[in-house]
Tab-separated table of C-alpha atoms in Angstrom:
chain	number	residue	atom	x	y	z
A	181	MET	CA	53.766	27.644	129.270
A	182	GLU	CA	51.083	27.153	126.672
A	183	ASN	CA	49.565	30.453	127.685
A	184	THR	CA	52.756	32.497	127.392
A	185	GLN	CA	53.449	31.032	123.985
A	186	HIS	CA	49.986	31.977	122.882
A	187	ASN	CA	50.505	35.544	124.087
A	188	ASP	CA	53.703	35.813	122.091
A	189	HIS	CA	51.732	35.655	118.881
A	190	ASN	CA	49.746	38.724	119.822
A	191	ASP	CA	52.752	40.737	120.890
A	192	ASP	CA	54.171	43.323	118.561
A	193	HIS	CA	57.671	42.300	119.488
A	194	ILE	CA	57.910	38.627	118.626
A	195	ALA	CA	60.781	36.948	120.450
A	196	VAL	CA	60.114	33.458	119.160
A	197	ALA	CA	59.085	33.468	115.524
A	198	HIS	CA	55.856	31.791	114.590
A	199	HIS	CA	56.308	28.899	112.208
A	200	PRO	CA	53.634	27.642	109.855
A	201	SER	CA	52.736	23.973	110.358
A	202	TYR	CA	54.091	20.974	108.402
A	203	GLY	CA	51.143	21.145	105.969
A	204	VAL	CA	51.523	24.818	105.029
A	205	ASN	CA	55.252	24.350	104.378
A	206	ILE	CA	54.664	21.286	102.216
A	207	LEU	CA	52.055	23.240	100.203
A	208	VAL	CA	54.570	26.055	99.690
A	209	TRP	CA	57.135	23.479	98.516
A	210	ILE	CA	54.630	22.019	96.015
A	211	GLY	CA	54.020	25.570	94.775
A	212	LEU	CA	57.761	26.144	94.361
A	213	ILE	CA	58.280	22.893	92.440
A	214	SER	CA	55.318	23.729	90.171
A	215	LEU	CA	56.743	27.186	89.454
A	216	THR	CA	60.109	25.573	88.612
A	217	CYS	CA	58.374	23.257	86.111
A	218	ILE	CA	56.496	26.249	84.658
A	219	THR	CA	59.630	28.346	84.233
A	220	VAL	CA	61.481	25.448	82.523
A	221	SER	CA	58.617	24.687	80.109
A	222	VAL	CA	57.971	28.382	79.368
A	223	ALA	CA	61.660	28.791	78.483
A	224	GLY	CA	61.104	26.236	75.687
A	225	ILE	CA	58.524	28.504	74.018
A	226	ASN	CA	59.898	31.360	71.953
A	227	LEU	CA	58.613	34.445	73.760
A	228	GLY	CA	61.238	36.768	72.318
A	229	SER	CA	61.862	39.819	74.462
A	230	LEU	CA	59.223	38.727	76.999
A	231	ALA	CA	61.185	35.583	77.963
A	232	LEU	CA	63.518	37.368	80.403
A	233	SER	CA	60.642	39.238	82.093
A	234	VAL	CA	58.605	36.050	82.509
A	235	ALA	CA	61.599	34.152	83.940
A	236	LEU	CA	62.363	37.001	86.371
A	237	ILE	CA	58.734	37.387	87.497
A	238	ILE	CA	58.544	33.650	88.256
A	239	ALA	CA	61.882	33.845	90.134
A	240	ILE	CA	60.608	36.829	92.180
A	241	VAL	CA	57.346	34.997	93.043
A	242	LYS	CA	59.367	31.930	94.090
A	243	SER	CA	61.685	33.966	96.313
A	244	LEU	CA	58.687	35.749	97.894
A	245	PHE	CA	57.306	32.319	98.839
A	246	VAL	CA	60.649	31.321	100.374
A	247	ILE	CA	61.077	34.653	102.212
A	248	ASN	CA	57.534	34.841	103.596
A	249	PHE	CA	56.968	31.215	104.558
A	250	PHE	CA	60.273	29.316	104.832
A	251	MET	CA	62.044	32.355	106.326
A	252	HIS	CA	58.729	33.249	108.034
A	253	LEU	CA	59.255	36.973	107.437
A	254	LYS	CA	55.476	37.315	107.000
A	255	PHE	CA	55.059	36.443	110.683
A	256	ASP	CA	58.209	38.148	111.951
A	257	ASN	CA	59.021	41.602	113.332
A	258	LYS	CA	58.295	44.577	111.095
A	259	ALA	CA	61.868	45.890	111.462
A	260	LEU	CA	63.224	42.925	109.472
A	261	LYS	CA	60.790	43.654	106.628
A	262	ILE	CA	61.969	47.286	106.537
A	263	PHE	CA	65.621	46.141	106.474
A	264	LEU	CA	65.031	43.845	103.535
A	265	GLY	CA	62.930	46.499	101.758
A	266	ILE	CA	65.720	49.089	102.022
A	267	CYS	CA	68.272	46.547	100.785
A	268	VAL	CA	66.190	45.560	97.743
A	269	ILE	CA	65.321	49.185	96.886
A	270	THR	CA	69.026	50.112	97.080
A	271	PHE	CA	69.878	47.287	94.682
A	272	VAL	CA	67.117	48.305	92.236
A	273	ILE	CA	68.297	51.954	92.284
A	274	ILE	CA	71.891	50.880	91.536
A	275	LEU	CA	70.612	48.603	88.744
A	276	LEU	CA	68.582	51.460	87.205
A	277	LEU	CA	71.487	53.905	87.418
A	278	THR	CA	73.778	51.327	85.736
A	279	PHE	CA	71.313	50.984	82.884
A	280	PHE	CA	70.990	54.768	82.488
A	281	ASP	CA	74.702	54.700	81.789
A	282	LEU	CA	74.594	51.647	79.494
A	283	THR	CA	71.596	52.720	77.393
A	284	PHE	CA	72.645	56.337	76.892
A	285	ARG	CA	76.314	55.620	76.270
A	286	THR	CA	77.342	56.475	72.712
B	158	MET	CA	73.801	43.974	153.320
B	159	SER	CA	74.790	40.363	152.816
B	160	ASN	CA	71.115	39.624	152.317
B	161	HIS	CA	71.030	42.175	149.526
B	162	ILE	CA	73.975	40.571	147.724
B	163	GLU	CA	72.431	37.139	148.070
B	164	HIS	CA	69.241	38.454	146.584
B	165	ALA	CA	71.089	40.013	143.664
B	166	GLU	CA	72.930	36.765	142.977
B	167	GLU	CA	69.683	34.892	143.032
B	168	ILE	CA	68.170	37.218	140.441
B	169	HIS	CA	71.295	36.910	138.332
B	170	GLU	CA	70.953	33.148	138.346
B	171	ILE	CA	67.295	33.112	137.460
B	172	HIS	CA	67.419	35.768	134.784
B	173	ILE	CA	69.692	34.295	132.096
B	174	HIS	CA	69.598	36.824	129.311
B	175	ARG	CA	68.874	35.461	125.873
B	176	ASP	CA	67.851	37.658	122.975
B	177	ASP	CA	66.448	35.450	120.228
B	178	PHE	CA	65.153	38.358	118.199
B	179	GLY	CA	68.508	40.143	118.428
B	180	SER	CA	70.216	36.980	117.217
B	181	ARG	CA	67.819	36.672	114.307
B	182	MET	CA	68.164	40.361	113.434
B	183	GLY	CA	71.955	39.986	113.398
B	184	LEU	CA	71.678	37.121	110.933
B	185	TRP	CA	69.242	39.070	108.746
B	186	LEU	CA	71.686	42.002	108.616
B	187	PHE	CA	74.395	39.570	107.520
B	188	LEU	CA	72.044	38.170	104.865
B	189	LEU	CA	71.547	41.695	103.487
B	190	THR	CA	75.318	42.017	102.959
B	191	GLU	CA	75.164	38.664	101.137
B	192	ILE	CA	72.352	39.975	98.923
B	193	LEU	CA	74.475	42.993	97.999
B	194	LEU	CA	77.555	40.774	97.411
B	195	PHE	CA	75.657	38.631	94.904
B	196	GLY	CA	73.793	41.784	93.795
B	197	GLY	CA	77.056	43.201	92.479
B	198	LEU	CA	77.621	40.065	90.415
B	199	PHE	CA	74.033	40.133	89.119
B	200	LEU	CA	74.664	43.760	88.136
B	201	LEU	CA	77.711	42.681	86.107
B	202	TYR	CA	75.633	39.921	84.530
B	203	ALA	CA	72.866	42.385	83.602
B	204	GLY	CA	75.310	44.873	82.112
B	205	TYR	CA	77.235	42.348	80.013
B	206	ARG	CA	74.086	40.537	78.906
B	207	TYR	CA	72.758	43.886	77.688
B	208	ILE	CA	75.961	44.525	75.713
B	209	TYR	CA	76.432	40.943	74.392
B	210	PRO	CA	72.922	39.400	74.069
B	211	ASP	CA	73.936	36.984	71.261
B	212	GLY	CA	77.102	35.775	72.993
B	213	PHE	CA	75.137	34.972	76.147
B	214	ILE	CA	72.493	33.014	74.206
B	215	ALA	CA	75.158	31.070	72.281
B	216	ALA	CA	77.100	30.219	75.441
B	217	ALA	CA	74.002	29.179	77.409
B	218	THR	CA	73.336	26.299	74.979
B	219	GLU	CA	76.405	24.580	76.511
B	220	LEU	CA	74.560	24.242	79.840
B	221	ASP	CA	72.520	21.172	80.761
B	222	VAL	CA	68.968	22.376	81.538
B	223	LEU	CA	67.971	18.996	82.987
B	224	LEU	CA	70.865	19.004	85.470
B	225	GLY	CA	70.028	22.596	86.424
B	226	THR	CA	66.366	21.700	86.970
B	227	ILE	CA	67.295	18.684	89.106
B	228	ASN	CA	69.598	20.874	91.217
B	229	THR	CA	66.813	23.453	91.635
B	230	ILE	CA	64.415	20.769	92.884
B	231	ILE	CA	67.118	19.378	95.211
B	232	LEU	CA	67.726	22.799	96.784
B	233	LEU	CA	64.013	23.598	97.154
B	234	THR	CA	63.501	20.233	98.860
B	235	SER	CA	66.440	20.845	101.198
B	236	SER	CA	64.898	24.203	102.142
B	237	LEU	CA	61.621	22.474	102.972
B	238	THR	CA	63.343	19.882	105.173
B	239	VAL	CA	65.139	22.616	107.187
B	240	VAL	CA	61.782	24.254	107.947
B	241	LEU	CA	60.235	20.889	108.819
B	242	ALA	CA	63.194	20.250	111.163
B	243	ILE	CA	62.400	23.527	112.995
B	244	VAL	CA	58.690	22.631	113.265
B	245	ALA	CA	59.600	19.141	114.532
B	246	LEU	CA	61.976	20.538	117.179
B	247	GLN	CA	59.330	23.060	118.287
B	248	LYS	CA	57.046	20.075	118.810
B	249	SER	CA	59.871	18.504	120.914
B	250	ASN	CA	60.427	15.758	118.342
B	251	LYS	CA	64.232	15.680	118.363
B	252	LYS	CA	64.569	12.475	116.343
B	253	LEU	CA	62.346	13.696	113.513
B	254	SER	CA	64.144	17.046	113.517
B	255	MET	CA	67.515	15.310	113.134
B	256	PHE	CA	66.071	13.108	110.379
B	257	PHE	CA	64.966	16.176	108.387
B	258	LEU	CA	68.366	17.819	108.875
B	259	TRP	CA	70.118	14.671	107.602
B	260	ILE	CA	67.968	14.901	104.450
B	261	THR	CA	69.002	18.552	104.086
B	262	VAL	CA	72.687	17.630	104.353
B	263	ALA	CA	72.216	14.805	101.839
B	264	CYS	CA	70.503	17.215	99.409
B	265	GLY	CA	73.295	19.778	99.825
B	266	LEU	CA	75.947	17.140	99.112
B	267	LEU	CA	73.995	15.837	96.112
B	268	PHE	CA	73.834	19.401	94.764
B	269	LEU	CA	77.616	19.675	95.054
B	270	VAL	CA	78.148	16.292	93.362
B	271	ASN	CA	75.967	17.436	90.431
B	272	LYS	CA	77.946	20.681	90.265
B	273	TYR	CA	81.188	18.664	90.191
B	274	PHE	CA	79.980	16.678	87.178
B	275	GLU	CA	78.664	19.821	85.521
B	276	TRP	CA	81.932	21.727	85.887
B	277	GLY	CA	83.860	18.577	84.973
B	278	ALA	CA	81.984	18.307	81.669
B	279	LYS	CA	82.785	21.972	80.875
B	280	PHE	CA	86.495	21.424	81.627
B	281	HIS	CA	86.401	18.329	79.435
B	282	HIS	CA	85.065	20.456	76.556
B	283	GLY	CA	87.964	22.853	77.041
B	284	ILE	CA	85.928	25.601	78.676
B	285	TYR	CA	88.231	26.933	81.373
B	286	PRO	CA	90.565	29.927	81.636
B	287	LYS	CA	92.963	29.712	78.668
B	288	GLY	CA	91.206	26.485	77.652
B	289	PRO	CA	91.235	25.582	73.916
B	290	ALA	CA	87.473	26.000	73.415
B	291	LEU	CA	87.271	29.280	75.327
B	292	GLN	CA	90.001	30.891	73.195
B	293	ASN	CA	87.912	30.445	70.030
B	294	MET	CA	84.817	31.990	71.564
B	295	SER	CA	83.464	35.503	71.138
B	296	GLU	CA	83.876	38.141	73.855
B	297	GLY	CA	80.257	37.720	75.043
B	298	GLU	CA	80.639	33.944	75.431
B	299	VAL	CA	83.883	34.324	77.386
B	300	LEU	CA	82.221	36.848	79.720
B	301	TYR	CA	79.236	34.527	80.150
B	302	PHE	CA	81.470	31.640	81.241
B	303	GLY	CA	83.514	33.937	83.483
B	304	LEU	CA	80.341	34.989	85.279
B	305	TYR	CA	79.039	31.406	85.264
B	306	TYR	CA	82.126	30.085	87.055
B	307	VAL	CA	82.354	32.982	89.533
B	308	MET	CA	78.645	33.065	90.430
B	309	THR	CA	77.957	29.323	90.608
B	310	GLY	CA	81.354	28.874	92.303
B	311	LEU	CA	80.600	31.471	94.981
B	312	HIS	CA	77.156	29.953	95.367
B	313	GLY	CA	78.698	26.480	95.756
B	314	LEU	CA	81.017	27.893	98.433
B	315	HIS	CA	77.931	29.164	100.256
B	316	ILE	CA	76.447	25.662	100.083
B	317	VAL	CA	79.607	24.304	101.747
B	318	VAL	CA	79.419	26.968	104.482
B	319	GLY	CA	75.681	26.315	104.944
B	320	LEU	CA	76.354	22.588	105.305
B	321	ALA	CA	79.031	23.278	107.938
B	322	PHE	CA	76.607	25.569	109.800
B	323	ILE	CA	73.853	22.919	109.711
B	324	GLY	CA	76.337	20.234	110.783
B	325	PHE	CA	77.335	22.356	113.794
B	326	VAL	CA	73.671	22.897	114.666
B	327	MET	CA	72.984	19.138	114.387
B	328	TRP	CA	75.830	18.445	116.806
B	329	GLN	CA	74.309	20.943	119.275
B	330	ILE	CA	70.853	19.384	118.915
B	331	HIS	CA	72.443	16.003	119.569
B	332	LYS	CA	74.086	17.442	122.741
B	333	ASP	CA	70.748	19.025	123.816
B	334	ILE	CA	72.295	22.515	123.658
B	335	ILE	CA	69.665	23.422	121.056
B	336	THR	CA	66.252	22.367	122.404
B	337	SER	CA	62.541	22.844	121.758
B	338	THR	CA	62.621	26.109	123.762
B	339	ASN	CA	66.026	27.336	122.638
B	340	PHE	CA	66.365	26.844	118.886
B	341	GLN	CA	67.412	30.230	117.491
B	342	LYS	CA	70.695	28.793	116.177
B	343	LEU	CA	68.780	26.177	114.195
B	344	GLU	CA	66.564	28.937	112.810
B	345	ASN	CA	69.580	31.046	111.866
B	346	SER	CA	71.171	28.142	109.985
B	347	GLY	CA	67.823	27.710	108.213
B	348	LEU	CA	67.650	31.410	107.274
B	349	TYR	CA	71.160	31.214	105.802
B	350	TRP	CA	70.271	28.058	103.860
B	351	HIS	CA	67.115	29.683	102.455
B	352	LEU	CA	69.095	32.696	101.253
B	353	VAL	CA	71.461	30.360	99.396
B	354	ASP	CA	68.349	28.753	97.884
B	355	ILE	CA	66.958	32.156	96.796
B	356	ILE	CA	70.242	33.025	95.062
B	357	TRP	CA	69.996	29.773	93.111
B	358	ILE	CA	66.354	30.601	92.225
B	359	PHE	CA	67.754	33.608	90.307
B	360	LEU	CA	70.935	31.948	88.988
B	361	PHE	CA	68.989	29.078	87.432
B	362	PRO	CA	66.809	30.999	84.909
B	363	LEU	CA	69.539	33.565	84.191
B	364	PHE	CA	72.198	30.996	83.243
B	365	TYR	CA	70.308	27.884	82.163
B	366	LEU	CA	67.088	29.125	80.585
B	367	ILE	CA	68.246	31.657	77.991
B	368	HIS	CA	67.208	30.941	74.416
């Protein structure tokens, strides 16, 4: 039993997803809470036009932590990463096209 | 001949087909549709914020940053406890797993209670469709509150669904249907819960932290 589980980790096709230990997950959580505190305190400073970018970058970093560790995508099958990649790229393309319309509208 | 059939039946009994990866992939595909559902609303937000930057900033001052921060921490903690519940069950510690899931449920309910008070305070100030305060506001502010109610409302609905999903999973763990070797349903409920958490990670700075 121990042996087959060990082999699973080396397989390309992972049936049972590998989960990081208690400690790693708690560290990720501490990181997420710290980033929340940073984003709240940074919002208090007047950064002007940079404020939105900073807030979004922190939000993206936080969601990458959640996706890779809590949702263990980092250790999961490659197909799932491609799925998510296509989905995010599609959204970004639609967002860009919307803003082409908005910014060039007279 | 009869020997052959017996043999086939035996194989059928031993080989119970279970496709954990297929189950997980199915849930991920569903999550992608959820991303695009909220994506459409984020697109609306982006467009209207671009057109009415001042209205959005003025309206955002009505929101309680402290309450938003507390709710963010509550959701992040509930996400951690779901993962810890999976690790505990993998280590065959059913009791600890259930304990972590109870914390998750408590956090989810606490989030909803905070949302109730938050929305209640807005209603009290007359910010609701055709409310007295909303009718005196600029177009940008009205759009901001429209998006605020729709997006946080839809998100809150997802919290309710996530809680029901986790409750169902807890019942199955209790009945030993979900075990240390068969826990894909617990994982799927966790994946759904994390997605709801990620949506909040974006909602929080976009609605609460505009100055």
